[in-house]
PDB file of N, CA, C and O in Angstrom:
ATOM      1  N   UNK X1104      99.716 116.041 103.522  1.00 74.00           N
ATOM      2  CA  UNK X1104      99.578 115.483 102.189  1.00 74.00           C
ATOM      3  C   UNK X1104     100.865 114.752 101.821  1.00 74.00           C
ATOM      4  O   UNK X1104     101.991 115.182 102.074  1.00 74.00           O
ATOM      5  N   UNK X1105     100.569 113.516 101.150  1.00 72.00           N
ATOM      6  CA  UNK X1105     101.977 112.662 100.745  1.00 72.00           C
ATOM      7  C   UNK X1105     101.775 112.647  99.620  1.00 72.00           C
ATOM      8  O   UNK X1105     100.568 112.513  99.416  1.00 72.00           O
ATOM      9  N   UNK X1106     102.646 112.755  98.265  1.00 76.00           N
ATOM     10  CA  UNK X1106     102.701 112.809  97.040  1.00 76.00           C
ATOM     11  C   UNK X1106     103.258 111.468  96.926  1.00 76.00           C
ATOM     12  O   UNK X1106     104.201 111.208  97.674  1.00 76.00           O
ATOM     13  N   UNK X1107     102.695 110.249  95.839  1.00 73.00           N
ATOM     14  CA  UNK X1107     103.538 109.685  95.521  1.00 73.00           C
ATOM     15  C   UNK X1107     103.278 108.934  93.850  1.00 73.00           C
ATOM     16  O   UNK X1107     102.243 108.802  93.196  1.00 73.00           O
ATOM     17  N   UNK X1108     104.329 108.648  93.633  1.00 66.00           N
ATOM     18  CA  UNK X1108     103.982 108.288  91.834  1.00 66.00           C
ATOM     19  C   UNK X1108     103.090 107.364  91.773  1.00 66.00           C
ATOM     20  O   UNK X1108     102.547 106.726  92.675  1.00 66.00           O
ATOM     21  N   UNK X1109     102.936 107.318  90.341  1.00 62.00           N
ATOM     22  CA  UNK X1109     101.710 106.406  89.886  1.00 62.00           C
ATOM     23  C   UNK X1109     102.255 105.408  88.913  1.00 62.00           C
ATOM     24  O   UNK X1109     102.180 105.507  87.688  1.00 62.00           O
ATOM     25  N   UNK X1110     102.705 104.625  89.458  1.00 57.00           N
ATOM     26  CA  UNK X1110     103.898 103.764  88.776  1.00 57.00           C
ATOM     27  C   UNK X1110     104.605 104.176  87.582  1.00 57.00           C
ATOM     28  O   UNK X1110     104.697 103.521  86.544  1.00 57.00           O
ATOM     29  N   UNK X1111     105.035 105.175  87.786  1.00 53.00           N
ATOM     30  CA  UNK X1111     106.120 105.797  86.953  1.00 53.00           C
ATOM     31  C   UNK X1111     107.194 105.658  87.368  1.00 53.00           C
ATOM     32  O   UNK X1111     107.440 105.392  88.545  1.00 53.00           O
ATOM     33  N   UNK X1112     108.114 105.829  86.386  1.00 56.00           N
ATOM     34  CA  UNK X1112     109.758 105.482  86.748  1.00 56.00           C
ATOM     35  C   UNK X1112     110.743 106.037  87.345  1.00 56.00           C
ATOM     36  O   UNK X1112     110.502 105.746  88.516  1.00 56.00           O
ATOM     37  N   UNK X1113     111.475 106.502  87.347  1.00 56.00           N
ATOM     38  CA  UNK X1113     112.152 107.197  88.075  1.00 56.00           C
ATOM     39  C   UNK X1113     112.712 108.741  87.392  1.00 56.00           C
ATOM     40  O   UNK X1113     112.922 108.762  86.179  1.00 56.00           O
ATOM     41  N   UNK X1114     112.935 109.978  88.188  1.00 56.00           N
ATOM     42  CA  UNK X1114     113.417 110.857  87.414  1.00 56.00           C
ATOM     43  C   UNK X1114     114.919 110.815  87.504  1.00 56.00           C
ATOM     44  O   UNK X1114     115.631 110.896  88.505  1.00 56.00           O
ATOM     45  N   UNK X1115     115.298 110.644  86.024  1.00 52.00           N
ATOM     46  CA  UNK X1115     116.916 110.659  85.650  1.00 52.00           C
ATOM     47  C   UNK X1115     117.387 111.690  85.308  1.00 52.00           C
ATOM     48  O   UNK X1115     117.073 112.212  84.238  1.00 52.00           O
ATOM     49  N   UNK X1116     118.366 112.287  86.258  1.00 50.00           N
ATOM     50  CA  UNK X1116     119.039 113.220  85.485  1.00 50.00           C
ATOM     51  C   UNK X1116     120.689 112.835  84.658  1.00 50.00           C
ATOM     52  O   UNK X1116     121.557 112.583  85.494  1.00 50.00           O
ATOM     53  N   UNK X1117     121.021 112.790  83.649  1.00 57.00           N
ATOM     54  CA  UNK X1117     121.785 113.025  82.909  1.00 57.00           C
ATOM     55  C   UNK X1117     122.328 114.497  82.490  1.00 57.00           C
ATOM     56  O   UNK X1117     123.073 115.270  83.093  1.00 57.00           O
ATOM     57  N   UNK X1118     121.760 114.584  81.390  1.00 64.00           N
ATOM     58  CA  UNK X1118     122.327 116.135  80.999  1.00 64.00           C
ATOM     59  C   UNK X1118     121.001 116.729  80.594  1.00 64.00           C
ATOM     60  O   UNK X1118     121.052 117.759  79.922  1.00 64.00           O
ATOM     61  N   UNK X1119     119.512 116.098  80.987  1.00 72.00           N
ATOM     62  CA  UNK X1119     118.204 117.319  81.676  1.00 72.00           C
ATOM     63  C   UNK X1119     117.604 115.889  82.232  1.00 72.00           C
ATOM     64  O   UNK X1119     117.740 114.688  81.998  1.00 72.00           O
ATOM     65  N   UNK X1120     117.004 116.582  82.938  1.00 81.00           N
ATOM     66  CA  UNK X1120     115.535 115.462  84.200  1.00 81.00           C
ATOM     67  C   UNK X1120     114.499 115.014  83.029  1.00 81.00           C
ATOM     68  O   UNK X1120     114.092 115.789  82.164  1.00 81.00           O
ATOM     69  N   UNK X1121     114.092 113.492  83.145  1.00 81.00           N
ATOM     70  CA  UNK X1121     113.695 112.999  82.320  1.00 81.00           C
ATOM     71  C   UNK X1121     112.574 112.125  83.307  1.00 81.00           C
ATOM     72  O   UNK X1121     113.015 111.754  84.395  1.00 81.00           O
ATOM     73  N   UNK X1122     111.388 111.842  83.026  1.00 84.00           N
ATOM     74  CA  UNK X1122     110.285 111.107  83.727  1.00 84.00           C
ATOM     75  C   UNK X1122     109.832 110.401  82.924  1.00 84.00           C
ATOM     76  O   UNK X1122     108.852 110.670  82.230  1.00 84.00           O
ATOM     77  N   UNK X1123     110.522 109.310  82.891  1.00 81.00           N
ATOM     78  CA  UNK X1123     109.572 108.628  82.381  1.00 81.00           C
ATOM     79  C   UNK X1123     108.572 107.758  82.681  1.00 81.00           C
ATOM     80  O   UNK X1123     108.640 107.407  83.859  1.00 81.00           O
ATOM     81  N   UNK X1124     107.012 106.915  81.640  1.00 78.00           N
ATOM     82  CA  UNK X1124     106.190 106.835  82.332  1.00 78.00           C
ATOM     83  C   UNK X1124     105.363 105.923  81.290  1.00 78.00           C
ATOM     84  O   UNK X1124     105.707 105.839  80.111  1.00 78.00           O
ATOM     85  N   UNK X1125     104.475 105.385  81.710  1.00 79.00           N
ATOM     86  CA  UNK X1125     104.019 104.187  80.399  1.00 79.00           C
ATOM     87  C   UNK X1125     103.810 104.658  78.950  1.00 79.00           C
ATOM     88  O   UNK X1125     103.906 103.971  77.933  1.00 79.00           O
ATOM     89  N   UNK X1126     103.556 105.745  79.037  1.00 79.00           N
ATOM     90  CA  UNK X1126     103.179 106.173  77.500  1.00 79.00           C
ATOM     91  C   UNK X1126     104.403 107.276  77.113  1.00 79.00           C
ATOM     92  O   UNK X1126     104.192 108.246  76.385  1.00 79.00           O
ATOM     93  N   UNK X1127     105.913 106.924  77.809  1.00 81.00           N
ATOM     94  CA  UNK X1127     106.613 107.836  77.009  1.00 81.00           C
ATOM     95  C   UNK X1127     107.356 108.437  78.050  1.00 81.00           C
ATOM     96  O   UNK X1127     107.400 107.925  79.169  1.00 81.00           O
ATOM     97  N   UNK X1128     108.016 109.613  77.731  1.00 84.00           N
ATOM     98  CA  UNK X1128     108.554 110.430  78.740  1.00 84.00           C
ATOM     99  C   UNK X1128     108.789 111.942  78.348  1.00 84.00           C
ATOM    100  O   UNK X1128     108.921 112.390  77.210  1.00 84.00           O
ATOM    101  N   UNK X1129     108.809 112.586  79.474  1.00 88.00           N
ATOM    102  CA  UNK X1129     108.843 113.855  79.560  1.00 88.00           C
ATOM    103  C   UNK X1129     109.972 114.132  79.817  1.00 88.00           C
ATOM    104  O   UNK X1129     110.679 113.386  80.495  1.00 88.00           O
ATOM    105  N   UNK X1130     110.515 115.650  79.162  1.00 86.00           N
ATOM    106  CA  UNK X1130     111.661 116.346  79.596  1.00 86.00           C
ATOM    107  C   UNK X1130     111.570 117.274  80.386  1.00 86.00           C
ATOM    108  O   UNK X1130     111.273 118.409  80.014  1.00 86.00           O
ATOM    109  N   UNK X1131     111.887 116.858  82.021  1.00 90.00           N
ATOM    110  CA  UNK X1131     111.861 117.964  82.814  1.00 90.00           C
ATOM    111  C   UNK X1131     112.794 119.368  83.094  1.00 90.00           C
ATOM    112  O   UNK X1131     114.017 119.227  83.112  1.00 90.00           O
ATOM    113  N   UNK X1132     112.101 120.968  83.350  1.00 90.00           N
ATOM    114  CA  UNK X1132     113.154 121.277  83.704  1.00 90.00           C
ATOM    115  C   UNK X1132     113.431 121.407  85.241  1.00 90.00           C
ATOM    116  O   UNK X1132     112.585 121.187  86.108  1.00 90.00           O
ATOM    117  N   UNK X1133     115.064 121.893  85.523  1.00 88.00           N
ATOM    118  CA  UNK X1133     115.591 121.205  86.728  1.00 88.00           C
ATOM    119  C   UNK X1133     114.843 121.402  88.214  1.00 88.00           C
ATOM    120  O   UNK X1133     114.942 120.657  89.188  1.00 88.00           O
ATOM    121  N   UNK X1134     114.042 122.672  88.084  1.00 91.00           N
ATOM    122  CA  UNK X1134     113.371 122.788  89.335  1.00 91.00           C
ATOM    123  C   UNK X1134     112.548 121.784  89.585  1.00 91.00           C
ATOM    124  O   UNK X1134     112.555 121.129  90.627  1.00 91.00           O
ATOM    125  N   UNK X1135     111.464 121.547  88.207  1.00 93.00           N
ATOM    126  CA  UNK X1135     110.781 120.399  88.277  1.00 93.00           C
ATOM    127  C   UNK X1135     111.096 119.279  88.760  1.00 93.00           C
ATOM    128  O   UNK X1135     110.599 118.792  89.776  1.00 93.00           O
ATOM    129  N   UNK X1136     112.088 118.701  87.956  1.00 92.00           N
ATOM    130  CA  UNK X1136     113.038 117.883  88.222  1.00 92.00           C
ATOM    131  C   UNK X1136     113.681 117.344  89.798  1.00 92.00           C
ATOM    132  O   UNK X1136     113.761 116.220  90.293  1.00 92.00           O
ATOM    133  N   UNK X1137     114.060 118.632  90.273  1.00 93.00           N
ATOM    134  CA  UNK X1137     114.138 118.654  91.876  1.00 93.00           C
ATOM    135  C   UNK X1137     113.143 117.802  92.659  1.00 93.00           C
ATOM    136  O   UNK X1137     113.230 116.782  93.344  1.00 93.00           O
ATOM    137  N   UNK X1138     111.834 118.900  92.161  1.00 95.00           N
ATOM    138  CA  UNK X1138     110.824 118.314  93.332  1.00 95.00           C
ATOM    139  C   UNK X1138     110.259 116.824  92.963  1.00 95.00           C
ATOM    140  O   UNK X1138     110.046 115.949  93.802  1.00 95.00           O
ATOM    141  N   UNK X1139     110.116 116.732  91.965  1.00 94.00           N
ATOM    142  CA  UNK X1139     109.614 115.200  91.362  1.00 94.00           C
ATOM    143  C   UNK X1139     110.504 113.898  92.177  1.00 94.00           C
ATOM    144  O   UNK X1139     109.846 112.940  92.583  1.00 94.00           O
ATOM    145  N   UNK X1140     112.024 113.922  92.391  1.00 91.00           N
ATOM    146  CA  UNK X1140     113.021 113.522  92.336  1.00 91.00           C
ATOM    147  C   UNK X1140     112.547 112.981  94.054  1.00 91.00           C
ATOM    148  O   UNK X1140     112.955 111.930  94.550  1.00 91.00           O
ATOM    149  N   UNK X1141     111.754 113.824  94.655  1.00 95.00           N
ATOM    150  CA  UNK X1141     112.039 113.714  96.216  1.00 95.00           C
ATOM    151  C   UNK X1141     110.496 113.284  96.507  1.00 95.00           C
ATOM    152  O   UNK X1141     109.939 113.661  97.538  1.00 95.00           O
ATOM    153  N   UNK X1142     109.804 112.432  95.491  1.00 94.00           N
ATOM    154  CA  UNK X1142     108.513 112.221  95.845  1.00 94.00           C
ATOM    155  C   UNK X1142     108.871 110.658  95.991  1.00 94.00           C
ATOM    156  O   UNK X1142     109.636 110.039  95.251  1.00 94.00           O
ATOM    157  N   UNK X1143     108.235 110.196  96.981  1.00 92.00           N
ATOM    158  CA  UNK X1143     108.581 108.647  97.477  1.00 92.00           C
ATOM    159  C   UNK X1143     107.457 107.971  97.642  1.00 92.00           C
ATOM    160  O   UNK X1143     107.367 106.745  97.576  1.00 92.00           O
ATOM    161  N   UNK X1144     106.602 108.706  97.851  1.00 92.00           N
ATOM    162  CA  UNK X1144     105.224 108.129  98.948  1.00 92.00           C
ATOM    163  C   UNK X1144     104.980 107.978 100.157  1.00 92.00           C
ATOM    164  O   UNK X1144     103.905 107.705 100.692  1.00 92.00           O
ATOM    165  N   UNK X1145     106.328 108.216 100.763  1.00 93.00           N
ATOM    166  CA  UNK X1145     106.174 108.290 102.098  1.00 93.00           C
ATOM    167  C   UNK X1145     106.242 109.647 102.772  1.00 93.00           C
ATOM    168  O   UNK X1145     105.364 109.905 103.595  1.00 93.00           O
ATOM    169  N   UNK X1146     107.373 110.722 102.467  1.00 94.00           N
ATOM    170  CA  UNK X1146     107.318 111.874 103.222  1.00 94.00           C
ATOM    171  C   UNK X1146     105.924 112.950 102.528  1.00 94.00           C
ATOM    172  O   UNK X1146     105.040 112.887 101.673  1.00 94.00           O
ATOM    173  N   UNK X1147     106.359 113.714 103.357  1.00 96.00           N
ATOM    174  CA  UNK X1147     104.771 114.919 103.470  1.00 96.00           C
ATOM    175  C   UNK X1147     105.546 115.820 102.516  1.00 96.00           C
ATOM    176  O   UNK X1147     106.748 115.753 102.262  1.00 96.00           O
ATOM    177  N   UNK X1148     104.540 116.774 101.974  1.00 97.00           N
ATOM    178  CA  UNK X1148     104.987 117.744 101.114  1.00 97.00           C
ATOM    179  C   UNK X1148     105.807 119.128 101.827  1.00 97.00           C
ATOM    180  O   UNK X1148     106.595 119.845 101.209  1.00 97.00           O
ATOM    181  N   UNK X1149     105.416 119.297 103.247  1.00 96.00           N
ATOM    182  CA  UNK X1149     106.613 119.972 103.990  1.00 96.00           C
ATOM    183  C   UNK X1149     108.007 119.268 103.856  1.00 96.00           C
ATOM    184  O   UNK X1149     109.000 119.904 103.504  1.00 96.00           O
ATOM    185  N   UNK X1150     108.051 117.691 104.204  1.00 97.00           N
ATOM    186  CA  UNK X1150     109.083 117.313 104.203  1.00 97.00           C
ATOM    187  C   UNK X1150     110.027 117.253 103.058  1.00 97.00           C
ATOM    188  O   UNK X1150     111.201 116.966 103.295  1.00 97.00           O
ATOM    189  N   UNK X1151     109.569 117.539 101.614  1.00 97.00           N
ATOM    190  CA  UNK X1151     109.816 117.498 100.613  1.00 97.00           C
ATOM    191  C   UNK X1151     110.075 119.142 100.889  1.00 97.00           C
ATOM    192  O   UNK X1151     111.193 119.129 101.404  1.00 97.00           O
ATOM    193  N   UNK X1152     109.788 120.085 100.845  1.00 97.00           N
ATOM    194  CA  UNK X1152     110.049 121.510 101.051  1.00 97.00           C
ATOM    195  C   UNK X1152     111.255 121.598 101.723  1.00 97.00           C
ATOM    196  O   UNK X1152     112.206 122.036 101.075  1.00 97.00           O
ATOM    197  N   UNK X1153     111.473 121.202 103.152  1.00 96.00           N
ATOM    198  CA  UNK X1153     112.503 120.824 103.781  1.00 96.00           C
ATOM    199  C   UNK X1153     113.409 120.688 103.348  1.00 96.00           C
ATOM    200  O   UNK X1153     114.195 121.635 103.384  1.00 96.00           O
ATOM    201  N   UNK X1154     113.817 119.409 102.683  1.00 96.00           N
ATOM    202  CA  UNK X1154     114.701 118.688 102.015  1.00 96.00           C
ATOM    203  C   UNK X1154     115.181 119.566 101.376  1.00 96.00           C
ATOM    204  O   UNK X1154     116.364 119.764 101.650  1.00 96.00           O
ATOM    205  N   UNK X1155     114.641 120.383 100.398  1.00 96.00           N
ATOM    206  CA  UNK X1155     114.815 121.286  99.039  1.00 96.00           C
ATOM    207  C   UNK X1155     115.344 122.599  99.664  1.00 96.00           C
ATOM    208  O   UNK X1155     116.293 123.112  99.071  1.00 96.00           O
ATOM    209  N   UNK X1156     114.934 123.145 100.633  1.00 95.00           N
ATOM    210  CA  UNK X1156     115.251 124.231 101.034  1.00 95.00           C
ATOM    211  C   UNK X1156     116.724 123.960 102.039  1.00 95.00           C
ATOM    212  O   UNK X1156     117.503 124.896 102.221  1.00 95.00           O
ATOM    213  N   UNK X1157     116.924 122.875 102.516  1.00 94.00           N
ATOM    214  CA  UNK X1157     118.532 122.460 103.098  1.00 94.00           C
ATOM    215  C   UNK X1157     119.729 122.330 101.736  1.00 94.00           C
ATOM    216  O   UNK X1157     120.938 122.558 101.774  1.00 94.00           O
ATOM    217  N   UNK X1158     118.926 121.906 100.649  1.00 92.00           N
ATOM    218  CA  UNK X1158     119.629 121.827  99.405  1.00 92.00           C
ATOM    219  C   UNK X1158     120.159 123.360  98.794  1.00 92.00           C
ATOM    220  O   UNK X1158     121.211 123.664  98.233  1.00 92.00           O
ATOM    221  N   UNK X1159     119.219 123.999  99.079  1.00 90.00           N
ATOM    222  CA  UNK X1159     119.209 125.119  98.317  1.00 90.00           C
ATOM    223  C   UNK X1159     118.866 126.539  99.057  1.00 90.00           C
ATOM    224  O   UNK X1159     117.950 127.263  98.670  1.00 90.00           O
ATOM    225  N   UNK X1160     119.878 126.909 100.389  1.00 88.00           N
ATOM    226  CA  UNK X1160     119.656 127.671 101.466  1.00 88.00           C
ATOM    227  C   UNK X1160     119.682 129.010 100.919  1.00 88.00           C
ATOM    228  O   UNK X1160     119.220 129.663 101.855  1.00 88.00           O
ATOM    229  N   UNK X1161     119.963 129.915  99.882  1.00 89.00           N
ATOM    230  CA  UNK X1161     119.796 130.966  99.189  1.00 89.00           C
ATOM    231  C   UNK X1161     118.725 130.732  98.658  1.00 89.00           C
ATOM    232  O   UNK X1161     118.509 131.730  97.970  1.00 89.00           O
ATOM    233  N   UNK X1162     117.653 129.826  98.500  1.00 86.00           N
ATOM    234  CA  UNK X1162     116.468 130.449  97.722  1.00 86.00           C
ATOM    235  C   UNK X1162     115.519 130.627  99.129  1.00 86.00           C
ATOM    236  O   UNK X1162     115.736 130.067 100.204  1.00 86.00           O
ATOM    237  N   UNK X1163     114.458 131.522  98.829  1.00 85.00           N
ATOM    238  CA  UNK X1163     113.407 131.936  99.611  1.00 85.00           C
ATOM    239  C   UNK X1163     112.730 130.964  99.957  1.00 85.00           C
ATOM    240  O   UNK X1163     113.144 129.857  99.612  1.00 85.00           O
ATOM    241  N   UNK X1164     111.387 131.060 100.802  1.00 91.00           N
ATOM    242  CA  UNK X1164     110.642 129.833 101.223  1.00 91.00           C
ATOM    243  C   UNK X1164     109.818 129.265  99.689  1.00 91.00           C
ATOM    244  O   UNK X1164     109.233 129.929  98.833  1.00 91.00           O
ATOM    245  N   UNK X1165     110.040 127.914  99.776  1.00 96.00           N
ATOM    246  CA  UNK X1165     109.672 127.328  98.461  1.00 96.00           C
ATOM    247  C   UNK X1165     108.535 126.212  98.837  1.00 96.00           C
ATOM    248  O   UNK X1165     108.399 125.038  98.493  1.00 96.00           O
ATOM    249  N   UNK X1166     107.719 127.139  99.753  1.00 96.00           N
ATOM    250  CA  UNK X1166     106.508 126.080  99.889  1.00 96.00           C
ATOM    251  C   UNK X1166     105.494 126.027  98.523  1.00 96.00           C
ATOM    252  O   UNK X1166     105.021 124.962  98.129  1.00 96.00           O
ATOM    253  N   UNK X1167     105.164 127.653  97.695  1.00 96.00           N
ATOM    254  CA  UNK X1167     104.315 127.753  96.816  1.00 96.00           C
ATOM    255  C   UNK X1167     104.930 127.257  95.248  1.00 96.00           C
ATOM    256  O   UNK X1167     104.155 127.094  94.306  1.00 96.00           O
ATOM    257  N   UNK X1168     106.510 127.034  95.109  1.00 96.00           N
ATOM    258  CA  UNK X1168     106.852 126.351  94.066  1.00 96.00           C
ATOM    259  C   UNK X1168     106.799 124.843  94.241  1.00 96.00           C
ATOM    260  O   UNK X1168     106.345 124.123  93.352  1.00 96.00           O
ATOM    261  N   UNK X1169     107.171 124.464  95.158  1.00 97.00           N
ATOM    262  CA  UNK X1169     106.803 123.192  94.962  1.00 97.00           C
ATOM    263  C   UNK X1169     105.430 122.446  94.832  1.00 97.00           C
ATOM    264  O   UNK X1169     105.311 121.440  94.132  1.00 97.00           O
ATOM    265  N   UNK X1170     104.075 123.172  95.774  1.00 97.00           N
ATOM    266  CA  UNK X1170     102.758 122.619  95.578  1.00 97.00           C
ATOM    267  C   UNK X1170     102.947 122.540  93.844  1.00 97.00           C
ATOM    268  O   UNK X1170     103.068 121.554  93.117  1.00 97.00           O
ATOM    269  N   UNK X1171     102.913 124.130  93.492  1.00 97.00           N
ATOM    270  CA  UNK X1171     102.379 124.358  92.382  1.00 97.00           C
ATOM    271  C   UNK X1171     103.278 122.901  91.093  1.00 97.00           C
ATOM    272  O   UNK X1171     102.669 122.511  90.097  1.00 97.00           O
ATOM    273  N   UNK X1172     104.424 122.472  91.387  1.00 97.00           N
ATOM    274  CA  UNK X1172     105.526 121.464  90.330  1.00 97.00           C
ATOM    275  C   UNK X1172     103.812 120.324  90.668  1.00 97.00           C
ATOM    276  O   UNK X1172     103.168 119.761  89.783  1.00 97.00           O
ATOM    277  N   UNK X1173     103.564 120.310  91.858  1.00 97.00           N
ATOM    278  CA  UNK X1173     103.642 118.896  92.393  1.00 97.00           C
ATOM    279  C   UNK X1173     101.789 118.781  91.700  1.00 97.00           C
ATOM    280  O   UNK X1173     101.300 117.757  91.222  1.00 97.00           O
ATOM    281  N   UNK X1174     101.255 119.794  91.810  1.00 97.00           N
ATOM    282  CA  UNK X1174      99.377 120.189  91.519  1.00 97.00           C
ATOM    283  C   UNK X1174      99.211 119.848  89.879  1.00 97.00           C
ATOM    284  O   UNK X1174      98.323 119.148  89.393  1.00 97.00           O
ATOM    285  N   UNK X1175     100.436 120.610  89.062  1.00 96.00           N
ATOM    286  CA  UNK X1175     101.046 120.255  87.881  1.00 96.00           C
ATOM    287  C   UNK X1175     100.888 118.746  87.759  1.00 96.00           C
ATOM    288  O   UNK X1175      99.935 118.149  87.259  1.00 96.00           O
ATOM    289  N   UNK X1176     101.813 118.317  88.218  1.00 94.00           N
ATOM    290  CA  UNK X1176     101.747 116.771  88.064  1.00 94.00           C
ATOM    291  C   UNK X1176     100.954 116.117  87.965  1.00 94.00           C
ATOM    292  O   UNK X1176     100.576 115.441  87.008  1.00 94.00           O
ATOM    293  N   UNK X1177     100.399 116.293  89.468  1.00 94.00           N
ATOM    294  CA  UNK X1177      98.858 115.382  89.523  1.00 94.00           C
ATOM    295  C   UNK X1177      97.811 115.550  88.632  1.00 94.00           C
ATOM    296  O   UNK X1177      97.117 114.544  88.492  1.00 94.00           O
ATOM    297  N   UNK X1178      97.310 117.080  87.622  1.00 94.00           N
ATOM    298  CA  UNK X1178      96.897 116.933  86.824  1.00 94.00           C
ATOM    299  C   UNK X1178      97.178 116.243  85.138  1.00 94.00           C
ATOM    300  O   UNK X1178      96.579 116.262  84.063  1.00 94.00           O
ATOM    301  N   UNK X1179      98.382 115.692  85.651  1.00 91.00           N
ATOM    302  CA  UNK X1179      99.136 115.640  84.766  1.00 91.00           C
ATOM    303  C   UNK X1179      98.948 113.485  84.612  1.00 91.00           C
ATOM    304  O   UNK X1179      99.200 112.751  83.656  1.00 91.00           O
ATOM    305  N   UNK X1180      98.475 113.192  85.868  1.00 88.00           N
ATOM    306  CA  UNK X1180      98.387 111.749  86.028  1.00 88.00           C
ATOM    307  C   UNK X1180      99.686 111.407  86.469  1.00 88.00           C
ATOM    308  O   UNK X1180      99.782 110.182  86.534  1.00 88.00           O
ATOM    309  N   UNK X1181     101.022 112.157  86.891  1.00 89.00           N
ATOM    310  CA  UNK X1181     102.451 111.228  87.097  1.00 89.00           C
ATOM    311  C   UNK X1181     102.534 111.405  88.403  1.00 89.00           C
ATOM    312  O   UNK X1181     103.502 110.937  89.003  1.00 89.00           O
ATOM    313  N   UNK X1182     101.594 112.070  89.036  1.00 91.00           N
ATOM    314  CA  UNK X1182     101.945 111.668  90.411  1.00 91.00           C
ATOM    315  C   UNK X1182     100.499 111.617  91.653  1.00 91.00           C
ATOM    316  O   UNK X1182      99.613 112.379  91.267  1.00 91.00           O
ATOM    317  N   UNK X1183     100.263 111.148  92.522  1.00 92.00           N
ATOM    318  CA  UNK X1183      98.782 111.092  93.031  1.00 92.00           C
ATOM    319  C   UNK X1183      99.008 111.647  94.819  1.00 92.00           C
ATOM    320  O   UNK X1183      99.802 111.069  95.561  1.00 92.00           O
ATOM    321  N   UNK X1184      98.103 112.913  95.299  1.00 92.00           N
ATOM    322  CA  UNK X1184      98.747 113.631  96.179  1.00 92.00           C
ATOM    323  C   UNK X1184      97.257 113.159  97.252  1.00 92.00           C
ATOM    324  O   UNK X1184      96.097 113.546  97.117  1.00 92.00           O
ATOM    325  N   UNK X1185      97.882 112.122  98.391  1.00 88.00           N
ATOM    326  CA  UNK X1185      96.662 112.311  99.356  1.00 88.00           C
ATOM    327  C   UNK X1185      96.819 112.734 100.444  1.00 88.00           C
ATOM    328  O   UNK X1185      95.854 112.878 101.195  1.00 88.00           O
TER     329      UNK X1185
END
């Protein structure tokens, strides 16, 4: 599965993760933020796990937090997972 946006903008972090998107923007928090951040359209949602888990070698396997940021989304319309 490849996650990738739905012409939404980019997630900014400043001082919190911010998505914005045609009708506005959301304030993400940072986990969210994380995984959103590493959606391109091109890598797979392992590879996105990957990435996150080299980032962040003290947390446990983070295959079921990230579906779940990413399942979020897509019901959400900001991101489209095929």
């Amino acid at each position: 599965d490849q996650p990738r946006s739905r012409g939404l903008g980019d997630v900014y972090k400043r001082q919190a993760h911010v998505l914005l998107y045609p009708d506005g923007m959301v304030r993400l928090n940072e986990s969210a933020g994380a995984v959103l951040n590493e959606v391109d359209g091109q890598r797979s949602v392992e590879d996105i796990v990957e990435t996150l888990e080299k980032k962040l070698p003290e947390a446990r396997s983070l295959m079921t937090d990230v579906w779940y940021v990413l399942k979020a989304a897509e019901q959400k319309s900001w991101i489209e997972i095929r």
